[in-house]
Every structure is written in C-alpha cells, then in structure tokens.
PDB file of C-alpha atoms in Angstrom:
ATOM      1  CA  UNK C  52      40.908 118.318 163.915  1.00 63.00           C
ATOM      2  CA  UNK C  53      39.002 119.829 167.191  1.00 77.00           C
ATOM      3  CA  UNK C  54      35.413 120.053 166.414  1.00 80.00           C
ATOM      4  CA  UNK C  55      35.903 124.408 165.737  1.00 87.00           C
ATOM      5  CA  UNK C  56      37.913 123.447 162.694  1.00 89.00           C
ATOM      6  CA  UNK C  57      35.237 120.630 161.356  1.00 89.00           C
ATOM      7  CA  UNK C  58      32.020 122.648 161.835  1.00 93.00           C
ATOM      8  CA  UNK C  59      34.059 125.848 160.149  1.00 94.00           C
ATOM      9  CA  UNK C  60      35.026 123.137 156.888  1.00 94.00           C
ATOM     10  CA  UNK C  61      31.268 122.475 157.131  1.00 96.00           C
ATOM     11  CA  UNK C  62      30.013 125.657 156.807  1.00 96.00           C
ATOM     12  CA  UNK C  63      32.182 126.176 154.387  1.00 97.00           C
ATOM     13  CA  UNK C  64      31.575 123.673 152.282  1.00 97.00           C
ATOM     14  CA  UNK C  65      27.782 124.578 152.964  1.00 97.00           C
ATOM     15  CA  UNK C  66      28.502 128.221 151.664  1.00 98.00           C
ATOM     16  CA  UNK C  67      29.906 127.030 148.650  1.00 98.00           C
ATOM     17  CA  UNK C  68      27.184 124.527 147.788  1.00 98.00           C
ATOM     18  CA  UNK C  69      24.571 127.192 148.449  1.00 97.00           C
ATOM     19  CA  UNK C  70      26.249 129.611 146.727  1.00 97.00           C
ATOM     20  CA  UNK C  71      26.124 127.706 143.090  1.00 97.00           C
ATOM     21  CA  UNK C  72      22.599 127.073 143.559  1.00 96.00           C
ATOM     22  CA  UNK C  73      21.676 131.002 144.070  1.00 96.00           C
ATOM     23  CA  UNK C  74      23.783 131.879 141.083  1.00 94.00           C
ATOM     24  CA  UNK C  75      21.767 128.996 139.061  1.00 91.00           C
ATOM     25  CA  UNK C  76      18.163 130.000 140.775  1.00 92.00           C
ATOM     26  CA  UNK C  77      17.263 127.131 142.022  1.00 91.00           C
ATOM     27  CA  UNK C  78      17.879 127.513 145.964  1.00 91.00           C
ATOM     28  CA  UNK C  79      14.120 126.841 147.466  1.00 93.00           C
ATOM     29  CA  UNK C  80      13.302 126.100 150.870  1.00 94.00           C
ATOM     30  CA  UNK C  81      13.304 121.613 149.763  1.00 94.00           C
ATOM     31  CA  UNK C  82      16.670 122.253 147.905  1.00 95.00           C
ATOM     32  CA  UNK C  83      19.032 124.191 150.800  1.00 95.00           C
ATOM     33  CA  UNK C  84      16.815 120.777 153.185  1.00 96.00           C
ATOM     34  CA  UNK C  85      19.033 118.781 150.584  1.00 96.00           C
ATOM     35  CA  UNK C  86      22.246 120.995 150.853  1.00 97.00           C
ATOM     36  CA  UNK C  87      21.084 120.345 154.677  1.00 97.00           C
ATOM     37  CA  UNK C  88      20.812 116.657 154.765  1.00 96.00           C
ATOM     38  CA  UNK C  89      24.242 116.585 152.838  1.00 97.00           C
ATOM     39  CA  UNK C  90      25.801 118.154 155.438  1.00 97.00           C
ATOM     40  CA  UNK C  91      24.495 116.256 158.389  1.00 96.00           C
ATOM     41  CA  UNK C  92      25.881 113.165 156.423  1.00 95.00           C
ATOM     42  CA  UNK C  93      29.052 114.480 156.054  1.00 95.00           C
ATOM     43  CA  UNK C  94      29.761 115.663 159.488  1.00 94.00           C
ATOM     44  CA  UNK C  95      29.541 111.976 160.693  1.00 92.00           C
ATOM     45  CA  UNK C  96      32.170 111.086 157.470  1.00 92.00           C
ATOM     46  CA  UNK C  97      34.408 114.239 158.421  1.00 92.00           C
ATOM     47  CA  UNK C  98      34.521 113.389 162.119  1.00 92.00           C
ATOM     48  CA  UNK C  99      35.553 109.482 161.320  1.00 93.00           C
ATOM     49  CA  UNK C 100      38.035 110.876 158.676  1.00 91.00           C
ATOM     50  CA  UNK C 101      39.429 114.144 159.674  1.00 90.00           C
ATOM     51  CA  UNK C 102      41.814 114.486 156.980  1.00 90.00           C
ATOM     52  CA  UNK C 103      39.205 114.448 154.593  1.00 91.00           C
ATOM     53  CA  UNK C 104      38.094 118.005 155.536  1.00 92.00           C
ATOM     54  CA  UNK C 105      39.671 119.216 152.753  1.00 93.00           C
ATOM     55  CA  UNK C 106      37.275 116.854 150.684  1.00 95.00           C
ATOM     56  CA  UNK C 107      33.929 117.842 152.354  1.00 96.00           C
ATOM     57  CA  UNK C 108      33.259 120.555 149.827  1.00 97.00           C
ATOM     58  CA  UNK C 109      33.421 118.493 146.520  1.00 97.00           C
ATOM     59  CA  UNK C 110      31.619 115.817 148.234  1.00 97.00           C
ATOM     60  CA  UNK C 111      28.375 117.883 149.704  1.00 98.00           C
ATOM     61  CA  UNK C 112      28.013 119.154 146.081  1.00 98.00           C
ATOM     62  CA  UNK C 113      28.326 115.962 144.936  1.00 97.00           C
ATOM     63  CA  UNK C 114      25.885 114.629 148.052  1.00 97.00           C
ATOM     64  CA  UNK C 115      23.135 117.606 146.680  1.00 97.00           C
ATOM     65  CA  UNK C 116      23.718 116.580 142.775  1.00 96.00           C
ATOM     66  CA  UNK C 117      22.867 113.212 143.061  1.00 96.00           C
ATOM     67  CA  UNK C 118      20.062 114.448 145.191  1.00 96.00           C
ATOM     68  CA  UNK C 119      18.266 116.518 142.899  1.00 95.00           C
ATOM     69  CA  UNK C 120      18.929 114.068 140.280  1.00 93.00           C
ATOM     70  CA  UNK C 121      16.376 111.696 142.289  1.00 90.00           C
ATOM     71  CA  UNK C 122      14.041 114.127 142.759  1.00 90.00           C
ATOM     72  CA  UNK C 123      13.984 117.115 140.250  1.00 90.00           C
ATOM     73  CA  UNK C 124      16.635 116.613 137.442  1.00 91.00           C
ATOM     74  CA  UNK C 125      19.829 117.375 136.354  1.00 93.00           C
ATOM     75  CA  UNK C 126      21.989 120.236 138.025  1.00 95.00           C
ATOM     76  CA  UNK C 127      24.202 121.809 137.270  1.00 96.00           C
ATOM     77  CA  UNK C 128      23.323 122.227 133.246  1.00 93.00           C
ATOM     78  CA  UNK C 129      26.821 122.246 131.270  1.00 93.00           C
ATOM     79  CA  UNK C 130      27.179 125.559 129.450  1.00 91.00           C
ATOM     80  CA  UNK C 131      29.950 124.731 127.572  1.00 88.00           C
ATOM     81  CA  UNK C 132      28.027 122.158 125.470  1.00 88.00           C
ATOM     82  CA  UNK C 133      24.483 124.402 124.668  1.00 78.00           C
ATOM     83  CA  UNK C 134      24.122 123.482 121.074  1.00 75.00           C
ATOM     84  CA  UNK C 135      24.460 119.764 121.314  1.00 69.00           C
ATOM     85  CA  UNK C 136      20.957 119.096 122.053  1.00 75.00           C
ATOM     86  CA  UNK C 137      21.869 116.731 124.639  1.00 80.00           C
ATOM     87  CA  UNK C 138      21.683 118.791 128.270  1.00 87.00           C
ATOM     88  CA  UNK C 139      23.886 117.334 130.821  1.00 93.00           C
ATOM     89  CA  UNK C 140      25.142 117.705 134.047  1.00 95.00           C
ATOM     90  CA  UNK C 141      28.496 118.946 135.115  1.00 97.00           C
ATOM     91  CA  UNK C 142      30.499 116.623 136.849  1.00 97.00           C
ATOM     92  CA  UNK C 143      32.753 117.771 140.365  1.00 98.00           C
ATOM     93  CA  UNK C 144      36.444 117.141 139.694  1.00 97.00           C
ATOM     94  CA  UNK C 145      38.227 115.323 141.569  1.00 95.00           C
ATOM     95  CA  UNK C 146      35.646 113.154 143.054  1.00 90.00           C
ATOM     96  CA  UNK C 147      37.647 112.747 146.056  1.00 90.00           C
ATOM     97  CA  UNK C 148      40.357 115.852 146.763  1.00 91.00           C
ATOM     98  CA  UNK C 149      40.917 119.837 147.328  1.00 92.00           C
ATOM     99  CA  UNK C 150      39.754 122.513 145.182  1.00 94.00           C
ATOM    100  CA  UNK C 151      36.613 121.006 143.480  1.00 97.00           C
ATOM    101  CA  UNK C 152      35.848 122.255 140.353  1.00 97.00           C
ATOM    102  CA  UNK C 153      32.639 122.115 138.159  1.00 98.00           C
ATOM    103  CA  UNK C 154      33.803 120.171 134.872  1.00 97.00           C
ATOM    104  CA  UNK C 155      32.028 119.609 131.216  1.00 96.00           C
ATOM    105  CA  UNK C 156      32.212 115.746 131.000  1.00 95.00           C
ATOM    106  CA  UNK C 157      32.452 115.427 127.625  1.00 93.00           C
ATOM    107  CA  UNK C 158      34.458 118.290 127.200  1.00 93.00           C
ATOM    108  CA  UNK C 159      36.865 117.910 130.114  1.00 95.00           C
ATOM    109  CA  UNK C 160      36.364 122.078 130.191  1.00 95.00           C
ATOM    110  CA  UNK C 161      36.712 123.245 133.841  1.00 96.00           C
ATOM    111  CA  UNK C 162      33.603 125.600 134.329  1.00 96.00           C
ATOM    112  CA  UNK C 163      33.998 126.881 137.774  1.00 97.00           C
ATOM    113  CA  UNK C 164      35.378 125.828 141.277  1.00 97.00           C
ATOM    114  CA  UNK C 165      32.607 124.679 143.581  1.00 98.00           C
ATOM    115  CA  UNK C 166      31.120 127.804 145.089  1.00 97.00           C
ATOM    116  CA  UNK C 167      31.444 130.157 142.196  1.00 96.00           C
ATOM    117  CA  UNK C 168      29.120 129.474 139.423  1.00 95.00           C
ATOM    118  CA  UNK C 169      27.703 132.316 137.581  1.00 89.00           C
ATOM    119  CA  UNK C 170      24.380 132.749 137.282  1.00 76.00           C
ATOM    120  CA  UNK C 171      23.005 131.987 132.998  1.00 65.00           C
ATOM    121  CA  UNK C 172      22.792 135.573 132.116  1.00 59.00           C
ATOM    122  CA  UNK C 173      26.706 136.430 133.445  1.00 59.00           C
ATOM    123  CA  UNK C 174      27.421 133.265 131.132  1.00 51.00           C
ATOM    124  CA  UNK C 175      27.118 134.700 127.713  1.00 42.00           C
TER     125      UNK C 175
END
C-alpha cells in the first residue's frame, strides 16, 4: 500500500467516524480532537500492517468509543433496546474486519454500518 492509498483509507475511515457523531449530535470541537487522536494512532498501526486498511474504519470508531467512554459516557446509545431501562452502548461488529457495522449487544440487531447512523428523530 503506497502512502496515497493509506492516507485515502484514513480519511475515510475519518469520514465515517465523523459522520455517526453528526447524525447523533455530539461532534464538538474535544470530540472530532478524539476522532483526531484515533487517527494519528492508527496511521502508525496501518503503515506496520497494510493489509489491515480494510480494518481502520471499525477500529477508529472503536478507538473514539472507548474514548468517550473515559471521558463523557456511553456512545453510541442502542435504539433497539429503549424500553429496557438499562442504556447501553452499541458494540462495532467485527472487532477486527471489513464492513463494520453498529450492533445491539444484547440483541445481536445490526443497527447501521459505521458511517451511517441516523440521527434520534429519523429513528422512530
């Protein structure tokens, strides 16, 4: 992989990430500096693994998760499982391959692929 065809999985994956946190409203200035961090991190992991490219997305919104688990909460809020009382996260599946989705962990319901999450109000 030349270094064209890393920083345009990158971006990419940076897009994606981005993406699901305008469509849940939560994409401040400190939030896209995590989206940002996740990405620096990953362009050292891409560029010792280059076949993982196809990985980078699933794992920057994996990266940003855990990072605004530390320091604001859950994200992404299931919205398959509303009534339970119980909010929880969604989970990215597969933890390590193509196509990331956005799945219910106690449900096993695929919500979204990484990148398109609708906003609450396109939800219902």
């Amino acid at each position: 992989m030349d270094g064209m065809e890393l920083e345009q999985a990158l971006h990419a994956a940076r897009a994606l990430v981005l993406a699901d946190l305008v469509a849940d409203d939560v994409a401040d200035a400190d939030i896209v500096s995590l989206v940002e961090d996740a990405v620096v991190h990953r362009r050292w992991w891409v560029e010792q693994w280059p076949e993982g490219a196809e990985f980078v997305a699933g794992l920057i919104a994996q990266d940003v998760q855990d990072a605004l688990l530390e320091r604001y909460g859950r994200w992404p809020l299931c919205p398959v499982c509303t009534t339970s009382g119980d909010p929880h996260a969604l989970d990215v599946e597969p933890e390590l391959g193509p196509d990331p989705h956005w799945v219910c962990p106690k449900t096993a319901v695929a919500v979204a692929r990484v990148g398109s999450l609708r906003s609450p109000g396109e939800m219902r």
